Amino acid sequence: MGVRRLLVAVATAALLVPATAAVAAAAPANDTAGGARALAALPKTVTQNTTTATTDALDAELNAQCGAPATNGSVWFRVVDKTGAGLLVDTTASDYSAGIMIVAGDPSDGGQLVACGPGLSATRGEPGTTYWVMAFSDTPSVTGGTLKATFSEAPPAPTAALTVNRNAVATRDGSLRLKGTYSCTNADGYQSDIEGLVQQRAGRLKINGFFFVNPIVCDGKTRKWNALATSDNGYFDAGKATTASIIFACGALECAAEPVERTLVVTRGWS
C-alpha cells in the first residue's frame, strides 16, 4: 500500500509541475500580430513585462527587410492614424535595448513594413491607415524585460532655409572662408548640417574645395554660419568662384533640404 501511494504521489507531481511551469511561462496576449493590443488614443505610454514573450516566423520575415540583430520577445500593438499626422514610437525608456518595426496594414495579410529601428521609429502616411507596431529585444542574448513604449503623433515636418554671402575670403593658407545665414525648425541640430562644394578656376586648373558645418541650431531663428572650405588640389585666391551649398534639417522622420548656388567674389585676407 505504501509503494502504491508513493507512485500515485510521484505521478501527480509529474502532472502538476509541467502545468505550473506552463502557467508561469505563458506568453502575453499580444505576443503575435493577431493579438495586437489596440491603442485608442495618442499619446499613450505602455509599460509591459516581455520576459515571457516569444518570436516567430512572421518576425523573421519582417526582419529580413529590417536587419535587426534579433527579434526576441516581440509584442504587438495596433494604432489607427485617423488624421494622417503620422506615428512616432519611442522605446528608449525600456530597461533593455528595444527595437521597433512599424507595418502599414495587417502584417499577416499583405501589410508593408514602413519603418524600423532601435529605440525610435516613425512614419507618416494616408489618413485612416492602421499601423501594427512590433516592439522586441534586438539583443540576441536577451529575451526581453520591462518595455516602456510611448506612442505619439509624428512631429511636424522639418523646415530649412539658407543664404550664402556673395563675398568670400581666401585665407593665407589657401583655404576659402564663406559666410551666410540659416534657419530650421522641427529638426535635431546634431543630425543636421550645412555643407557645400566650392570651385575656382586658376588658369586651366579647377580648384575644388569642400566645407561642412555641424551641429546647427534648429529653433526657428535666423542665425549666422561660417565655414572654411579646404582643397586638396590647389589654393584659393582673389577672383571669382562658385559654390553649390545645401542645408539639411533632419527630424525623427524626415529631412528638409534647401540648396543654394551662387557666384562668389573672393578677396585675400589673413584669417
PDB file of C-alpha atoms in Angstrom:
ATOM      1  CA  MET A   1       0.000   0.000   0.000  1.00  0.00           C
ATOM      2  CA  GLY A   2       2.866   2.375   0.854  1.00  0.00           C
ATOM      3  CA  VAL A   3       4.516   1.794  -2.517  1.00  0.00           C
ATOM      4  CA  ARG A   4       1.205   2.389  -4.319  1.00  0.00           C
ATOM      5  CA  ARG A   5       0.685   5.698  -2.508  1.00  0.00           C
ATOM      6  CA  LEU A   6       4.212   6.762  -3.339  1.00  0.00           C
ATOM      7  CA  LEU A   7       3.696   6.016  -7.032  1.00  0.00           C
ATOM      8  CA  VAL A   8       0.432   7.959  -7.057  1.00  0.00           C
ATOM      9  CA  ALA A   9       2.129  10.928  -5.396  1.00  0.00           C
ATOM     10  CA  VAL A  10       5.005  10.867  -7.892  1.00  0.00           C
ATOM     11  CA  ALA A  11       2.611  10.629 -10.838  1.00  0.00           C
ATOM     12  CA  THR A  12       0.516  13.500  -9.502  1.00  0.00           C
ATOM     13  CA  ALA A  13       3.605  15.648  -9.026  1.00  0.00           C
ATOM     14  CA  ALA A  14       4.751  14.846 -12.544  1.00  0.00           C
ATOM     15  CA  LEU A  15       1.430  16.095 -13.901  1.00  0.00           C
ATOM     16  CA  LEU A  16       1.323  19.225 -11.762  1.00  0.00           C
ATOM     17  CA  VAL A  17       4.856  20.513 -12.366  1.00  0.00           C
ATOM     18  CA  PRO A  18       4.557  20.995 -16.143  1.00  0.00           C
ATOM     19  CA  ALA A  19       1.156  22.652 -15.712  1.00  0.00           C
ATOM     20  CA  THR A  20       2.552  25.080 -13.153  1.00  0.00           C
ATOM     21  CA  ALA A  21       5.562  25.801 -15.356  1.00  0.00           C
ATOM     22  CA  ALA A  22       3.303  26.375 -18.346  1.00  0.00           C
ATOM     23  CA  VAL A  23       1.271  28.943 -16.428  1.00  0.00           C
ATOM     24  CA  ALA A  24       4.419  30.712 -15.235  1.00  0.00           C
ATOM     25  CA  ALA A  25       5.832  30.869 -18.772  1.00  0.00           C
ATOM     26  CA  ALA A  26       2.622  31.911 -20.529  1.00  0.00           C
ATOM     27  CA  ALA A  27       3.260  34.336 -23.374  1.00  0.00           C
ATOM     28  CA  PRO A  28       1.483  37.719 -23.232  1.00  0.00           C
ATOM     29  CA  ALA A  29      -1.795  38.161 -25.100  1.00  0.00           C
ATOM     30  CA  ASN A  30      -0.138  40.454 -27.650  1.00  0.00           C
ATOM     31  CA  ASP A  31       2.728  38.046 -28.343  1.00  0.00           C
ATOM     32  CA  THR A  32       1.683  37.756 -32.002  1.00  0.00           C
ATOM     33  CA  ALA A  33       0.338  40.176 -34.589  1.00  0.00           C
ATOM     34  CA  GLY A  34      -3.086  38.545 -34.361  1.00  0.00           C
ATOM     35  CA  GLY A  35      -3.329  39.568 -30.710  1.00  0.00           C
ATOM     36  CA  ALA A  36      -2.032  43.114 -31.194  1.00  0.00           C
ATOM     37  CA  ARG A  37      -3.130  45.439 -28.419  1.00  0.00           C
ATOM     38  CA  ALA A  38      -5.287  48.268 -29.781  1.00  0.00           C
ATOM     39  CA  LEU A  39      -4.374  51.780 -28.618  1.00  0.00           C
ATOM     40  CA  ALA A  40      -7.379  54.061 -28.954  1.00  0.00           C
ATOM     41  CA  ALA A  41      -5.890  57.492 -28.304  1.00  0.00           C
ATOM     42  CA  LEU A  42      -2.465  59.106 -28.504  1.00  0.00           C
ATOM     43  CA  PRO A  43      -0.221  59.958 -26.826  1.00  0.00           C
ATOM     44  CA  LYS A  44      -0.036  56.703 -24.905  1.00  0.00           C
ATOM     45  CA  THR A  45       2.747  55.149 -22.834  1.00  0.00           C
ATOM     46  CA  VAL A  46       2.659  51.391 -22.329  1.00  0.00           C
ATOM     47  CA  THR A  47       4.713  49.533 -19.733  1.00  0.00           C
ATOM     48  CA  GLN A  48       4.848  45.751 -20.167  1.00  0.00           C
ATOM     49  CA  ASN A  49       6.901  42.798 -18.955  1.00  0.00           C
ATOM     50  CA  THR A  50       8.100  40.987 -22.077  1.00  0.00           C
ATOM     51  CA  THR A  51      10.299  38.323 -20.486  1.00  0.00           C
ATOM     52  CA  THR A  52       7.884  35.525 -21.480  1.00  0.00           C
ATOM     53  CA  ALA A  53       7.183  36.831 -24.980  1.00  0.00           C
ATOM     54  CA  THR A  54       8.369  34.810 -27.973  1.00  0.00           C
ATOM     55  CA  THR A  55       9.372  35.342 -31.577  1.00  0.00           C
ATOM     56  CA  ASP A  56       8.017  33.622 -34.681  1.00  0.00           C
ATOM     57  CA  ALA A  57       8.313  33.220 -38.448  1.00  0.00           C
ATOM     58  CA  LEU A  58       6.474  36.484 -39.151  1.00  0.00           C
ATOM     59  CA  ASP A  59       9.023  38.369 -37.064  1.00  0.00           C
ATOM     60  CA  ALA A  60      11.827  36.769 -39.059  1.00  0.00           C
ATOM     61  CA  GLU A  61      10.103  37.567 -42.363  1.00  0.00           C
ATOM     62  CA  LEU A  62       9.770  41.235 -41.454  1.00  0.00           C
ATOM     63  CA  ASN A  63      13.309  41.368 -40.118  1.00  0.00           C
ATOM     64  CA  ALA A  64      14.626  40.226 -43.485  1.00  0.00           C
ATOM     65  CA  GLN A  65      13.732  43.763 -44.602  1.00  0.00           C
ATOM     66  CA  CYS A  66      14.976  45.462 -41.416  1.00  0.00           C
ATOM     67  CA  GLY A  67      18.176  43.663 -40.426  1.00  0.00           C
ATOM     68  CA  ALA A  68      17.959  43.822 -36.620  1.00  0.00           C
ATOM     69  CA  PRO A  69      20.439  41.579 -34.739  1.00  0.00           C
ATOM     70  CA  ALA A  70      17.492  39.736 -33.120  1.00  0.00           C
ATOM     71  CA  THR A  71      13.703  39.903 -32.712  1.00  0.00           C
ATOM     72  CA  ASN A  72      13.446  38.287 -29.289  1.00  0.00           C
ATOM     73  CA  GLY A  73      10.424  38.692 -27.028  1.00  0.00           C
ATOM     74  CA  SER A  74       8.279  40.534 -29.559  1.00  0.00           C
ATOM     75  CA  VAL A  75       4.944  42.104 -28.597  1.00  0.00           C
ATOM     76  CA  TRP A  76       2.448  43.837 -30.869  1.00  0.00           C
ATOM     77  CA  PHE A  77       0.303  46.966 -30.791  1.00  0.00           C
ATOM     78  CA  ARG A  78      -2.206  48.453 -33.229  1.00  0.00           C
ATOM     79  CA  VAL A  79      -2.822  52.163 -33.882  1.00  0.00           C
ATOM     80  CA  VAL A  80      -5.204  53.860 -36.334  1.00  0.00           C
ATOM     81  CA  ASP A  81      -3.870  57.177 -37.662  1.00  0.00           C
ATOM     82  CA  LYS A  82      -7.158  58.943 -38.373  1.00  0.00           C
ATOM     83  CA  THR A  83      -5.682  62.282 -39.439  1.00  0.00           C
ATOM     84  CA  GLY A  84      -2.539  61.301 -41.338  1.00  0.00           C
ATOM     85  CA  ALA A  85      -0.352  63.127 -38.812  1.00  0.00           C
ATOM     86  CA  GLY A  86       1.908  60.080 -38.601  1.00  0.00           C
ATOM     87  CA  LEU A  87       3.131  57.855 -35.782  1.00  0.00           C
ATOM     88  CA  LEU A  88       6.217  58.085 -33.568  1.00  0.00           C
ATOM     89  CA  VAL A  89       7.190  55.188 -31.279  1.00  0.00           C
ATOM     90  CA  ASP A  90       9.874  55.614 -28.604  1.00  0.00           C
ATOM     91  CA  THR A  91      11.174  52.653 -26.563  1.00  0.00           C
ATOM     92  CA  THR A  92      14.343  54.259 -25.193  1.00  0.00           C
ATOM     93  CA  ALA A  93      12.983  54.256 -21.613  1.00  0.00           C
ATOM     94  CA  SER A  94      12.873  50.429 -21.559  1.00  0.00           C
ATOM     95  CA  ASP A  95      15.358  48.586 -19.344  1.00  0.00           C
ATOM     96  CA  TYR A  96      16.747  46.698 -22.354  1.00  0.00           C
ATOM     97  CA  SER A  97      17.562  47.578 -25.955  1.00  0.00           C
ATOM     98  CA  ALA A  98      14.162  47.508 -27.649  1.00  0.00           C
ATOM     99  CA  GLY A  99      13.791  47.682 -31.403  1.00  0.00           C
ATOM    100  CA  ILE A 100      10.672  48.752 -33.284  1.00  0.00           C
ATOM    101  CA  MET A 101       9.028  47.734 -36.547  1.00  0.00           C
ATOM    102  CA  ILE A 102       6.038  49.614 -37.959  1.00  0.00           C
ATOM    103  CA  VAL A 103       3.847  47.897 -40.540  1.00  0.00           C
ATOM    104  CA  ALA A 104       1.125  49.657 -42.548  1.00  0.00           C
ATOM    105  CA  GLY A 105      -1.731  47.171 -42.709  1.00  0.00           C
ATOM    106  CA  ASP A 106      -2.065  43.701 -41.236  1.00  0.00           C
ATOM    107  CA  PRO A 107       1.404  42.094 -41.389  1.00  0.00           C
ATOM    108  CA  SER A 108      -0.231  38.666 -41.703  1.00  0.00           C
ATOM    109  CA  ASP A 109      -2.214  39.783 -44.742  1.00  0.00           C
ATOM    110  CA  GLY A 110      -0.023  41.833 -47.049  1.00  0.00           C
ATOM    111  CA  GLY A 111       0.924  44.687 -44.711  1.00  0.00           C
ATOM    112  CA  GLN A 112       4.059  46.617 -45.653  1.00  0.00           C
ATOM    113  CA  LEU A 113       6.992  47.353 -43.362  1.00  0.00           C
ATOM    114  CA  VAL A 114       7.331  51.150 -43.489  1.00  0.00           C
ATOM    115  CA  ALA A 115       9.790  51.897 -40.668  1.00  0.00           C
ATOM    116  CA  CYS A 116      12.113  50.108 -38.280  1.00  0.00           C
ATOM    117  CA  GLY A 117      14.973  50.922 -35.984  1.00  0.00           C
ATOM    118  CA  PRO A 118      16.430  50.715 -32.475  1.00  0.00           C
ATOM    119  CA  GLY A 119      14.763  52.830 -29.796  1.00  0.00           C
ATOM    120  CA  LEU A 120      12.900  55.280 -32.010  1.00  0.00           C
ATOM    121  CA  SER A 121      10.934  54.845 -35.216  1.00  0.00           C
ATOM    122  CA  ALA A 122       8.354  56.913 -37.077  1.00  0.00           C
ATOM    123  CA  THR A 123       6.247  57.008 -40.210  1.00  0.00           C
ATOM    124  CA  ARG A 124       3.723  59.203 -41.959  1.00  0.00           C
ATOM    125  CA  GLY A 125       1.039  58.026 -44.387  1.00  0.00           C
ATOM    126  CA  GLU A 126      -2.532  58.456 -45.514  1.00  0.00           C
ATOM    127  CA  PRO A 127      -5.336  59.342 -43.072  1.00  0.00           C
ATOM    128  CA  GLY A 128      -7.071  56.223 -41.789  1.00  0.00           C
ATOM    129  CA  THR A 129      -4.011  53.982 -42.039  1.00  0.00           C
ATOM    130  CA  THR A 130      -3.814  51.247 -39.412  1.00  0.00           C
ATOM    131  CA  TYR A 131      -0.296  50.577 -38.166  1.00  0.00           C
ATOM    132  CA  TRP A 132       0.830  47.346 -36.498  1.00  0.00           C
ATOM    133  CA  VAL A 133       3.811  48.033 -34.243  1.00  0.00           C
ATOM    134  CA  MET A 134       6.185  45.322 -33.061  1.00  0.00           C
ATOM    135  CA  ALA A 135       8.486  46.040 -30.102  1.00  0.00           C
ATOM    136  CA  PHE A 136      11.225  43.496 -29.444  1.00  0.00           C
ATOM    137  CA  SER A 137      14.613  42.842 -27.894  1.00  0.00           C
ATOM    138  CA  ASP A 138      17.282  43.395 -30.528  1.00  0.00           C
ATOM    139  CA  THR A 139      19.978  41.751 -28.392  1.00  0.00           C
ATOM    140  CA  PRO A 140      20.474  38.038 -29.227  1.00  0.00           C
ATOM    141  CA  SER A 141      21.182  37.049 -25.605  1.00  0.00           C
ATOM    142  CA  VAL A 142      18.239  38.987 -24.092  1.00  0.00           C
ATOM    143  CA  THR A 143      14.647  37.763 -24.329  1.00  0.00           C
ATOM    144  CA  GLY A 144      13.041  40.932 -23.022  1.00  0.00           C
ATOM    145  CA  GLY A 145      12.475  42.941 -19.863  1.00  0.00           C
ATOM    146  CA  THR A 146      10.372  45.915 -18.872  1.00  0.00           C
ATOM    147  CA  LEU A 147       9.242  47.537 -22.085  1.00  0.00           C
ATOM    148  CA  LYS A 148       8.299  51.195 -21.870  1.00  0.00           C
ATOM    149  CA  ALA A 149       6.923  52.348 -25.205  1.00  0.00           C
ATOM    150  CA  THR A 150       5.498  55.787 -25.901  1.00  0.00           C
ATOM    151  CA  PHE A 151       3.196  56.184 -28.898  1.00  0.00           C
ATOM    152  CA  SER A 152       2.542  59.711 -30.175  1.00  0.00           C
ATOM    153  CA  GLU A 153       1.802  61.640 -33.325  1.00  0.00           C
ATOM    154  CA  ALA A 154       4.839  62.198 -35.512  1.00  0.00           C
ATOM    155  CA  PRO A 155       6.349  65.687 -35.153  1.00  0.00           C
ATOM    156  CA  PRO A 156       5.728  68.280 -37.871  1.00  0.00           C
ATOM    157  CA  ALA A 157       7.956  68.073 -40.915  1.00  0.00           C
ATOM    158  CA  PRO A 158      11.263  69.988 -40.648  1.00  0.00           C
ATOM    159  CA  THR A 159      11.806  73.271 -42.471  1.00  0.00           C
ATOM    160  CA  ALA A 160      15.086  74.777 -43.649  1.00  0.00           C
ATOM    161  CA  ALA A 161      16.336  77.996 -45.254  1.00  0.00           C
ATOM    162  CA  LEU A 162      19.850  79.016 -46.291  1.00  0.00           C
ATOM    163  CA  THR A 163      21.672  82.057 -47.671  1.00  0.00           C
ATOM    164  CA  VAL A 164      25.296  82.348 -48.799  1.00  0.00           C
ATOM    165  CA  ASN A 165      27.058  85.711 -48.765  1.00  0.00           C
ATOM    166  CA  ARG A 166      28.397  86.906 -52.108  1.00  0.00           C
ATOM    167  CA  ASN A 167      31.742  87.920 -50.614  1.00  0.00           C
ATOM    168  CA  ALA A 168      34.266  85.275 -49.571  1.00  0.00           C
ATOM    169  CA  VAL A 169      37.844  85.479 -48.302  1.00  0.00           C
ATOM    170  CA  ALA A 170      40.883  83.485 -49.440  1.00  0.00           C
ATOM    171  CA  THR A 171      42.998  82.902 -46.336  1.00  0.00           C
ATOM    172  CA  ARG A 172      46.760  82.875 -46.034  1.00  0.00           C
ATOM    173  CA  ASP A 173      46.890  79.054 -46.129  1.00  0.00           C
ATOM    174  CA  GLY A 174      44.848  78.867 -49.350  1.00  0.00           C
ATOM    175  CA  SER A 175      41.503  77.980 -47.786  1.00  0.00           C
ATOM    176  CA  LEU A 176      38.308  79.897 -48.513  1.00  0.00           C
ATOM    177  CA  ARG A 177      36.084  81.376 -45.810  1.00  0.00           C
ATOM    178  CA  LEU A 178      32.358  81.563 -46.566  1.00  0.00           C
ATOM    179  CA  LYS A 179      29.532  83.072 -44.544  1.00  0.00           C
ATOM    180  CA  GLY A 180      25.761  83.256 -44.629  1.00  0.00           C
ATOM    181  CA  THR A 181      22.578  82.758 -42.635  1.00  0.00           C
ATOM    182  CA  TYR A 182      20.261  79.836 -41.992  1.00  0.00           C
ATOM    183  CA  SER A 183      17.148  78.835 -40.116  1.00  0.00           C
ATOM    184  CA  CYS A 184      15.491  75.490 -39.433  1.00  0.00           C
ATOM    185  CA  THR A 185      12.667  74.044 -37.344  1.00  0.00           C
ATOM    186  CA  ASN A 186      11.440  70.659 -36.089  1.00  0.00           C
ATOM    187  CA  ALA A 187      14.891  69.135 -36.510  1.00  0.00           C
ATOM    188  CA  ASP A 188      17.737  67.721 -34.437  1.00  0.00           C
ATOM    189  CA  GLY A 189      20.706  70.039 -34.839  1.00  0.00           C
ATOM    190  CA  TYR A 190      23.188  67.207 -34.364  1.00  0.00           C
ATOM    191  CA  GLN A 191      21.598  65.298 -37.245  1.00  0.00           C
ATOM    192  CA  SER A 192      21.523  68.408 -39.443  1.00  0.00           C
ATOM    193  CA  ASP A 193      24.239  70.308 -41.289  1.00  0.00           C
ATOM    194  CA  ILE A 194      25.291  72.878 -43.851  1.00  0.00           C
ATOM    195  CA  GLU A 195      27.709  71.654 -46.483  1.00  0.00           C
ATOM    196  CA  GLY A 196      28.900  72.543 -49.920  1.00  0.00           C
ATOM    197  CA  LEU A 197      31.384  72.478 -52.746  1.00  0.00           C
ATOM    198  CA  VAL A 198      33.453  75.437 -53.952  1.00  0.00           C
ATOM    199  CA  GLN A 199      35.176  75.684 -57.310  1.00  0.00           C
ATOM    200  CA  GLN A 200      37.617  78.290 -58.626  1.00  0.00           C
ATOM    201  CA  ARG A 201      39.456  78.318 -61.910  1.00  0.00           C
ATOM    202  CA  ALA A 202      43.204  79.044 -61.857  1.00  0.00           C
ATOM    203  CA  GLY A 203      44.309  79.044 -65.477  1.00  0.00           C
ATOM    204  CA  ARG A 204      43.470  75.602 -66.833  1.00  0.00           C
ATOM    205  CA  LEU A 205      43.173  74.117 -63.337  1.00  0.00           C
ATOM    206  CA  LYS A 206      39.897  73.893 -61.419  1.00  0.00           C
ATOM    207  CA  ILE A 207      40.489  74.142 -57.684  1.00  0.00           C
ATOM    208  CA  ASN A 208      37.849  72.192 -55.763  1.00  0.00           C
ATOM    209  CA  GLY A 209      37.046  72.617 -52.082  1.00  0.00           C
ATOM    210  CA  PHE A 210      34.529  71.305 -49.572  1.00  0.00           C
ATOM    211  CA  PHE A 211      33.048  72.633 -46.326  1.00  0.00           C
ATOM    212  CA  PHE A 212      30.842  71.144 -43.608  1.00  0.00           C
ATOM    213  CA  VAL A 213      29.093  72.749 -40.615  1.00  0.00           C
ATOM    214  CA  ASN A 214      27.649  70.566 -37.835  1.00  0.00           C
ATOM    215  CA  PRO A 215      25.860  70.789 -35.462  1.00  0.00           C
ATOM    216  CA  ILE A 216      23.488  73.636 -36.206  1.00  0.00           C
ATOM    217  CA  VAL A 217      20.685  75.114 -34.077  1.00  0.00           C
ATOM    218  CA  CYS A 218      17.151  74.431 -35.319  1.00  0.00           C
ATOM    219  CA  ASP A 219      14.991  76.741 -33.212  1.00  0.00           C
ATOM    220  CA  GLY A 220      13.372  78.763 -35.988  1.00  0.00           C
ATOM    221  CA  LYS A 221      15.632  81.791 -35.520  1.00  0.00           C
ATOM    222  CA  THR A 222      17.742  83.180 -38.350  1.00  0.00           C
ATOM    223  CA  ARG A 223      21.353  82.506 -37.404  1.00  0.00           C
ATOM    224  CA  LYS A 224      24.759  83.201 -38.911  1.00  0.00           C
ATOM    225  CA  TRP A 225      27.092  80.485 -40.137  1.00  0.00           C
ATOM    226  CA  ASN A 226      30.641  80.498 -41.432  1.00  0.00           C
ATOM    227  CA  ALA A 227      32.840  77.747 -42.775  1.00  0.00           C
ATOM    228  CA  LEU A 228      36.309  77.150 -44.141  1.00  0.00           C
ATOM    229  CA  ALA A 229      36.473  75.337 -47.476  1.00  0.00           C
ATOM    230  CA  THR A 230      39.710  73.439 -47.995  1.00  0.00           C
ATOM    231  CA  SER A 231      41.094  71.980 -51.206  1.00  0.00           C
ATOM    232  CA  ASP A 232      43.413  69.073 -51.889  1.00  0.00           C
ATOM    233  CA  ASN A 233      44.398  70.183 -55.390  1.00  0.00           C
ATOM    234  CA  GLY A 234      45.355  73.852 -55.024  1.00  0.00           C
ATOM    235  CA  TYR A 235      44.948  77.166 -53.217  1.00  0.00           C
ATOM    236  CA  PHE A 236      42.057  79.594 -53.383  1.00  0.00           C
ATOM    237  CA  ASP A 237      42.953  83.176 -54.316  1.00  0.00           C
ATOM    238  CA  ALA A 238      41.326  86.502 -55.144  1.00  0.00           C
ATOM    239  CA  GLY A 239      38.920  86.447 -58.070  1.00  0.00           C
ATOM    240  CA  LYS A 240      35.666  84.675 -58.853  1.00  0.00           C
ATOM    241  CA  ALA A 241      34.499  81.309 -57.510  1.00  0.00           C
ATOM    242  CA  THR A 242      31.264  79.336 -57.470  1.00  0.00           C
ATOM    243  CA  THR A 243      29.604  77.393 -54.698  1.00  0.00           C
ATOM    244  CA  ALA A 244      26.872  74.775 -54.504  1.00  0.00           C
ATOM    245  CA  SER A 245      25.732  74.774 -50.879  1.00  0.00           C
ATOM    246  CA  ILE A 246      22.905  72.973 -49.110  1.00  0.00           C
ATOM    247  CA  ILE A 247      21.326  72.782 -45.672  1.00  0.00           C
ATOM    248  CA  PHE A 248      19.875  69.522 -44.340  1.00  0.00           C
ATOM    249  CA  ALA A 249      17.488  69.762 -41.369  1.00  0.00           C
ATOM    250  CA  CYS A 250      16.598  66.272 -40.144  1.00  0.00           C
ATOM    251  CA  GLY A 251      13.948  65.247 -37.633  1.00  0.00           C
ATOM    252  CA  ALA A 252      12.923  61.846 -36.318  1.00  0.00           C
ATOM    253  CA  LEU A 253      11.079  61.015 -39.517  1.00  0.00           C
ATOM    254  CA  GLU A 254      12.382  63.050 -42.428  1.00  0.00           C
ATOM    255  CA  CYS A 255      14.759  65.760 -43.611  1.00  0.00           C
ATOM    256  CA  ALA A 256      14.202  69.143 -45.222  1.00  0.00           C
ATOM    257  CA  ALA A 257      16.803  70.488 -47.628  1.00  0.00           C
ATOM    258  CA  GLU A 258      17.423  73.766 -49.404  1.00  0.00           C
ATOM    259  CA  PRO A 259      20.211  74.113 -51.979  1.00  0.00           C
ATOM    260  CA  VAL A 260      21.841  77.415 -52.934  1.00  0.00           C
ATOM    261  CA  GLU A 261      24.121  78.057 -55.907  1.00  0.00           C
ATOM    262  CA  ARG A 262      25.905  81.344 -56.324  1.00  0.00           C
ATOM    263  CA  THR A 263      28.939  83.118 -57.694  1.00  0.00           C
ATOM    264  CA  LEU A 264      31.416  84.368 -55.093  1.00  0.00           C
ATOM    265  CA  VAL A 265      33.659  87.405 -55.170  1.00  0.00           C
ATOM    266  CA  VAL A 266      36.872  86.346 -53.434  1.00  0.00           C
ATOM    267  CA  THR A 267      39.305  88.760 -51.791  1.00  0.00           C
ATOM    268  CA  ARG A 268      42.529  87.988 -49.955  1.00  0.00           C
ATOM    269  CA  GLY A 269      42.630  88.025 -46.182  1.00  0.00           C
ATOM    270  CA  TRP A 270      44.711  86.874 -43.230  1.00  0.00           C
ATOM    271  CA  SER A 271      42.270  84.638 -41.397  1.00  0.00           C
TER     272      SER A 271
END
